[in-house]
Each structure stands twice: as C-alpha cells, then as structure tokens.
XYZ file of C-alpha atoms in Angstrom:
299
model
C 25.526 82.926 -14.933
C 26.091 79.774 -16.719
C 23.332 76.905 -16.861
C 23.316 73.327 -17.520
C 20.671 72.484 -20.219
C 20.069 68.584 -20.126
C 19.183 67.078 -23.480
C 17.672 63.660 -22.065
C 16.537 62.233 -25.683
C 20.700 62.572 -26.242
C 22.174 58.972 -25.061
C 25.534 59.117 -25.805
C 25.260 55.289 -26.662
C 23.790 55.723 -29.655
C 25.510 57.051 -32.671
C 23.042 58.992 -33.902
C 22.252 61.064 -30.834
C 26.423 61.455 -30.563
C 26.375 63.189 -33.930
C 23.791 65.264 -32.889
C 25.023 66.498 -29.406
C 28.448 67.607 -31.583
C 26.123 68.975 -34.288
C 24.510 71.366 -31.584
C 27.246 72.107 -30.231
C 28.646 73.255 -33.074
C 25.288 74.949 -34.234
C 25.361 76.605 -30.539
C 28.420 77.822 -30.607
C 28.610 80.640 -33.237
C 26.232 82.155 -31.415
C 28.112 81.469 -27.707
C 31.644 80.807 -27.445
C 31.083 79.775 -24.245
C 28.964 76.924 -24.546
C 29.938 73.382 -23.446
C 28.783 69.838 -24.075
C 29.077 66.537 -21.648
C 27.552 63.938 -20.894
C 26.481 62.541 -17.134
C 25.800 59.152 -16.435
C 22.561 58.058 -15.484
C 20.899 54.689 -16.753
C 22.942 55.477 -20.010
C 24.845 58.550 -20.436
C 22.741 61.753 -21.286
C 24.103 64.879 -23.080
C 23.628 68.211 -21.662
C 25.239 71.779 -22.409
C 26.475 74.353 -20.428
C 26.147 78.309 -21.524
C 26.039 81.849 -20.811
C 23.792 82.694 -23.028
C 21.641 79.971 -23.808
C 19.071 79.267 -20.432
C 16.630 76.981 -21.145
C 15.944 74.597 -23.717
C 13.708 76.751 -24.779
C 16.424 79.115 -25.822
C 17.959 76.251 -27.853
C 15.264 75.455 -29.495
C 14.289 78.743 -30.709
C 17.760 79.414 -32.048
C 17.780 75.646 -33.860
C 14.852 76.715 -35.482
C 15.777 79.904 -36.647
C 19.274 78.420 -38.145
C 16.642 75.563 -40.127
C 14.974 78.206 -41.900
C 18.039 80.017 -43.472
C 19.855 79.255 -46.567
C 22.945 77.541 -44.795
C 21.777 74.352 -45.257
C 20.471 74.612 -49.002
C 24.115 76.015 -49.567
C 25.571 72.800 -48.061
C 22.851 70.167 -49.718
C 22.022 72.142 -53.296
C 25.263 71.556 -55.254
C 24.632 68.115 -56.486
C 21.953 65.898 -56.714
C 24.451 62.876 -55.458
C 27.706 63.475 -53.180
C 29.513 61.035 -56.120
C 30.261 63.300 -58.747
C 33.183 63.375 -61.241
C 36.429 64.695 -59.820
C 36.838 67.512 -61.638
C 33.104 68.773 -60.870
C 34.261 68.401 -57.447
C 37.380 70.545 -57.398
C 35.516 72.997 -59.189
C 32.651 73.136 -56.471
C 35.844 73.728 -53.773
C 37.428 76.448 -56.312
C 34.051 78.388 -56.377
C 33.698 78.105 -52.712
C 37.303 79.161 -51.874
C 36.898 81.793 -54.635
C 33.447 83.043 -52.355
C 34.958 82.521 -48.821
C 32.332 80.140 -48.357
C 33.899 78.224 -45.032
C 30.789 76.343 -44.558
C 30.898 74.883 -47.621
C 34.364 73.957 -47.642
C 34.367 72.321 -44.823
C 31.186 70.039 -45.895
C 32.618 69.233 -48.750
C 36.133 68.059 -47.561
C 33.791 65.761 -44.967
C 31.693 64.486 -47.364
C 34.003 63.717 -50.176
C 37.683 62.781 -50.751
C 39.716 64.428 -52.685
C 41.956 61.997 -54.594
C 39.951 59.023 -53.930
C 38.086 57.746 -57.471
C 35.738 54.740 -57.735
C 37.586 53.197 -60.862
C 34.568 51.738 -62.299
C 32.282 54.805 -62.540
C 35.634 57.025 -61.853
C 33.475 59.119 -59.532
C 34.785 60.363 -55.978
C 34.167 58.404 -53.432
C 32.399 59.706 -50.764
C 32.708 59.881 -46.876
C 31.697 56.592 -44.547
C 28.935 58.879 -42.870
C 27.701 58.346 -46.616
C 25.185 54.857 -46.076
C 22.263 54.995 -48.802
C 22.552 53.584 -52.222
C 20.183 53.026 -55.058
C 17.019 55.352 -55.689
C 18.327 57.074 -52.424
C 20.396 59.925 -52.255
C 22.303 61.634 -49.536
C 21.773 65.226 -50.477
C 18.501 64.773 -51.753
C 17.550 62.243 -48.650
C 18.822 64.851 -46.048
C 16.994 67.943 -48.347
C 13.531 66.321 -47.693
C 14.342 65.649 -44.270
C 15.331 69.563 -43.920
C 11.703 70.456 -45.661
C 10.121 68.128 -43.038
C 11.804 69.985 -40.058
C 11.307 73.474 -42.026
C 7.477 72.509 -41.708
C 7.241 71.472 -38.300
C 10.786 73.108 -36.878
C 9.660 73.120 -32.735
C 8.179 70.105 -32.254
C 10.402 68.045 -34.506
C 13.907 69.623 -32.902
C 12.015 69.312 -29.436
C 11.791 65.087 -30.169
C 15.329 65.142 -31.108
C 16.882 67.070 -27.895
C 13.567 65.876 -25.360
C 11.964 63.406 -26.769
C 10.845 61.100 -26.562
C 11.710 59.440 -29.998
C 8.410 58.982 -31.583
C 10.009 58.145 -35.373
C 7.039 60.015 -36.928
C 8.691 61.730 -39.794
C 8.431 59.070 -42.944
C 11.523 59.734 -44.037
C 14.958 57.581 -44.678
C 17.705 58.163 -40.727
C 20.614 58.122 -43.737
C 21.861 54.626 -42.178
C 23.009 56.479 -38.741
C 20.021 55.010 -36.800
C 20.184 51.090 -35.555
C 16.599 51.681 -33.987
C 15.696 51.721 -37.750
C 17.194 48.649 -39.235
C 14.538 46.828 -40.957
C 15.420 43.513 -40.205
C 13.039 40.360 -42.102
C 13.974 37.897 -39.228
C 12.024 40.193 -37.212
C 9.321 41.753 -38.670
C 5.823 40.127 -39.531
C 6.506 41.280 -43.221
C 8.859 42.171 -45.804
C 10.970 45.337 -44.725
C 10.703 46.388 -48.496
C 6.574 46.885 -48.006
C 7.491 49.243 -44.830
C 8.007 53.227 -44.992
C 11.486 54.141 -43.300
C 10.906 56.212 -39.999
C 13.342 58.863 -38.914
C 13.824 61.540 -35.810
C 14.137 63.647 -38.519
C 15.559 66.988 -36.354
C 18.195 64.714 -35.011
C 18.983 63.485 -38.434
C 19.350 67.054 -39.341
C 21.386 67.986 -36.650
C 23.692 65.046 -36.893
C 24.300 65.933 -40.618
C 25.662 69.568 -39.333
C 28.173 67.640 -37.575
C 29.970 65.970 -40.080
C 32.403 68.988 -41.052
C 34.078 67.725 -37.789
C 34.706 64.506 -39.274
C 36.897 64.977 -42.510
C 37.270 62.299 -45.403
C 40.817 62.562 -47.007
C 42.047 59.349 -49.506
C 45.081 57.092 -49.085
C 46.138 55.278 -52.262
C 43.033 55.748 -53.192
C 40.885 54.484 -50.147
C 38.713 57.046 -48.605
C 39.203 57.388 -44.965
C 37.043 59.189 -42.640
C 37.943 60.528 -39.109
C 35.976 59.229 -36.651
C 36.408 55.607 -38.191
C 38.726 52.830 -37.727
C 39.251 49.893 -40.114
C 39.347 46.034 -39.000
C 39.367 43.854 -41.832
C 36.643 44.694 -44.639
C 34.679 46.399 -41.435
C 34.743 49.750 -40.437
C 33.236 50.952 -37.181
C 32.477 54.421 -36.265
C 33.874 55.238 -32.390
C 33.574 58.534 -30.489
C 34.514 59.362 -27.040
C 32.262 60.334 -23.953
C 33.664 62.582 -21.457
C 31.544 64.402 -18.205
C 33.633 67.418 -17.647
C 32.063 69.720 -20.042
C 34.472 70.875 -23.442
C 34.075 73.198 -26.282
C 33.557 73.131 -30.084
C 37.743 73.622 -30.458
C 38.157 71.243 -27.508
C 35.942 68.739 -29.469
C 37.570 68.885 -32.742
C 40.927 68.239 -31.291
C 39.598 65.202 -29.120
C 37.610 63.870 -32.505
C 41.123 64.672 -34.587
C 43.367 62.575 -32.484
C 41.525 59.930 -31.190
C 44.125 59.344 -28.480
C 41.935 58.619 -26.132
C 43.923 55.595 -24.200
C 46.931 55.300 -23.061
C 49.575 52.213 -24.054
C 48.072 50.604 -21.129
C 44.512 50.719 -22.428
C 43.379 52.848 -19.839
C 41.665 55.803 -20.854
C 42.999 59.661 -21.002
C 42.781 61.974 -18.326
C 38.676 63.600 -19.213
C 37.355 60.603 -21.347
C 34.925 58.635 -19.520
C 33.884 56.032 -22.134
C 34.465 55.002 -25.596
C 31.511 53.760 -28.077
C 31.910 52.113 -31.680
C 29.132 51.260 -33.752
C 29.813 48.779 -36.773
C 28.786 50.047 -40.022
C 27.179 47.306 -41.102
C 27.096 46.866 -45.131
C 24.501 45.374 -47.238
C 23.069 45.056 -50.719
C 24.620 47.052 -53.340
C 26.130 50.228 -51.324
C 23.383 50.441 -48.312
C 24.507 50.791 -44.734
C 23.340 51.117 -41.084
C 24.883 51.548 -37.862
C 24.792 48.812 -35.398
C 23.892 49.021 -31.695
C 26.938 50.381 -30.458
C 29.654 48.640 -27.744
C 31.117 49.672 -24.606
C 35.412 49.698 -25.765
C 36.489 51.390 -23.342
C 37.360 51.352 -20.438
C 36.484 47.862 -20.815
C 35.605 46.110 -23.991
C-alpha cells in the first residue's frame, strides 16, 4: 500500500530544502523504484514522498542514515582536496572511474566540474555554480566535515533536515546554498567575520547528493550549469514545484529541459510554481543564495 510521508522542514521556497527533497529522492530511490516526491501547498509549499516501501519517516530516516555511514560519499568527496584542479588531473579522475564502472562518481564529477572550461589565469577547471566558497574554504573538504558531523550524530541531524525544525546547530559552513545564513554587517550587532557559520548540516548533505542531477558542461569556455539561467553578470538558480507526485527519471527530465511554460507564459501541464534564487557574488569567489522569488505563474 503506498503512503505519503510529509517532510514539513522541506519548503519548496527555499533552495536549499529543494536540493534536498531531489537529493532524497534520489537517495530513496535505489532502494524503491516506486517512490515519488511533491510538494502540497500549505502556508508555503511542503515536500512529501510517496512509497511502497518506505512507511514512516522513520523508515527514511533509518535508511538515510545507513547510506551516511558507507563509503559512497568518501568516494565522491576524497579525490581532491579542491573541485579546481588541473585539466588533465581531471580527465584522469573520469578515466579511472570509467575504467572502475564507478557511475557515482562519474556522474559527480561531470556536475561538479566542466570539462573544457579552464580558468586562464590559474588554467584550472572551472567548477560548477552549485560551487559558492572561496578562500581558506573548500567544497570537498567543507562538505567532508559536514559528512563527519552527520556521521556523529546521523538521526537527529537528518531528523532536523526532513522535520525540523531548523535549529542551525552544526558549526559548520551551508556551502553558500542557505540565505537563512547570510551574514549580513547591516544587520548584525557585530562583524560577520567574528561569527561561526551555522548549517542544517543533514540537509546540506543531502542537497550535495543531488547535484549529479544538475550537470556542468562549458561553452567557449564558460561553465554552465543546469538548473541555472544567466541575466547579465547574474546567474540565478530556478527549479520547478509540481503537486502530483513524479519519480527520480521523471525529475531528471523536468530538471533537463526546463520547459516548464508555455510561449504564453503560462505554466506546463503538472508544474505548479517556479522559484529562482539569485546567486549572489561577493568578495573574491564567495557566494550565497538569495531568498528566492515566486516566477511563475506570476512573477
């Protein structure tokens, strides 16, 4: 009998908890083919999942939690200690993982990274536009402590993420995809600088298994991400709601083609709304996303 499992800390709104409802899915769905994401409107629209298999949240966490403690994820985040790397140290990373059948990888590493896109200064590849930390941070090594923080405290930490409610107890850097965690001066008593970052760190991790659905490939040399469209210098990260429940294939094609209105402007038969979050660029490489806007069906 299939059940609906709502995941009320999930508001499709907010970028973050986006990339994690399509990291679950895809988490969930190795184990069931049959499960489903959607979303239902409420005060803001709330993520749930239909299954066979899974039946209570429960369930979901127990399986999240097993997957946290295996070596998937060290596979995925162990290969470098940044994602910009020389070109050919790239290619040979996908060569060995081709060579080992290693899908997982492959697929991470085509999101994270494009191929034929060099930084001409440093000639290093240049990485995905999921990739928003800079300077003594680093994205593998940033989202490797945040794994070791979840790996410690696996239940409760993946319960805030799907539950809640957000408590941003893990001391730990949300990798930019967070606006609750913009440390802005204006409004803070002090310097954002003095303040330890604050993550929901099982979300984080979660959202960071999604990105193989969100591919990087280069244009004369520009990296461009799925998921993201360009207007002027900006780019802003959009992603589709939708209430009748889909699954992980039906997902990848809706992220893929991002035909989601029609000529008209009025949105495709099974989308309900459309978000976009600005990623908002600062200092020397650092980004965040901001609060995300309605764009559809009405901007």
């Amino acid at each position: 009998m299939t059940q609906r499992i709502r995941l009320p800390a999930l508001i499709g709104s907010n970028p973050l908890a986006a990339l994690t409802a399509f990291g679950l899915l895809r988490l969930l769905y190795n184990t069931d083919p049959s499960v489903r994401l959607g979303f239902v409107l409420e005060d803001d629209w709330i993520a749930f999942i239909e299954s066979d298999r899974f039946e209570s949240i429960e369930d979901v966490l127990e399986l999240t939690s097993a997957w946290v403690q295996t070596d998937t994820l060290d596979r995925l985040l162990g290969w470098a200690n940044d994602v910009r790397v020389a070109p050919e140290e790239y290619r040979s990373l996908v060569k060995q993982a081709n060579a080992d059948s290693d899908f997982e990888l492959l697929s991470f590493l085509s999101a994270i990274a494009a191929d034929g896109a060099v930084d001409t200064q440093k000639g290093r590849i240049k990485p995905s536009a999921f990739y928003m930390v800079s300077g003594q941070q680093s994205f593998l090594g940033g989202t490797r402590e945040i794994l070791s923080a979840v790996r410690q405290n696996s239940i409760p930490l993946l319960a805030e993420a799907l539950v809640g409610p957000w408590s941003y107890q893990t001391r730990l850097h949300s990798l930019g995809w967070d606006p609750a965690t913009e440390r802005l001066y204006a409004l803070r008593h002090k310097a954002p600088t003095s303040e330890k970052p604050s993550c929901i760190a099982g979300a984080v991790l979660l959202a960071a298994w999604s990105l193989s659905l969100f591919p990087t490939n280069s244009e004369r040399g520009r990296a461009l991400t799925t998921g993201f469209r360009r207007e002027g210098r900006d780019q802003h990260f959009e992603w589709p709601i939708f209430s009748q429940a889909i699954d992980l294939p039906e997902l990848k094609s809706l992220l893929h083609t991002a035909a989601w209105t029609t000529r008209s402007g009025t949105l495709r038969g099974g989308i309900d709304a459309i978000y976009s979050a600005r990623r908002s660029e600062f200092g020397q490489g650092y980004a965040v996303f901001r609060q995300a806007r309605l764009v559809g069906p009405s901007a």
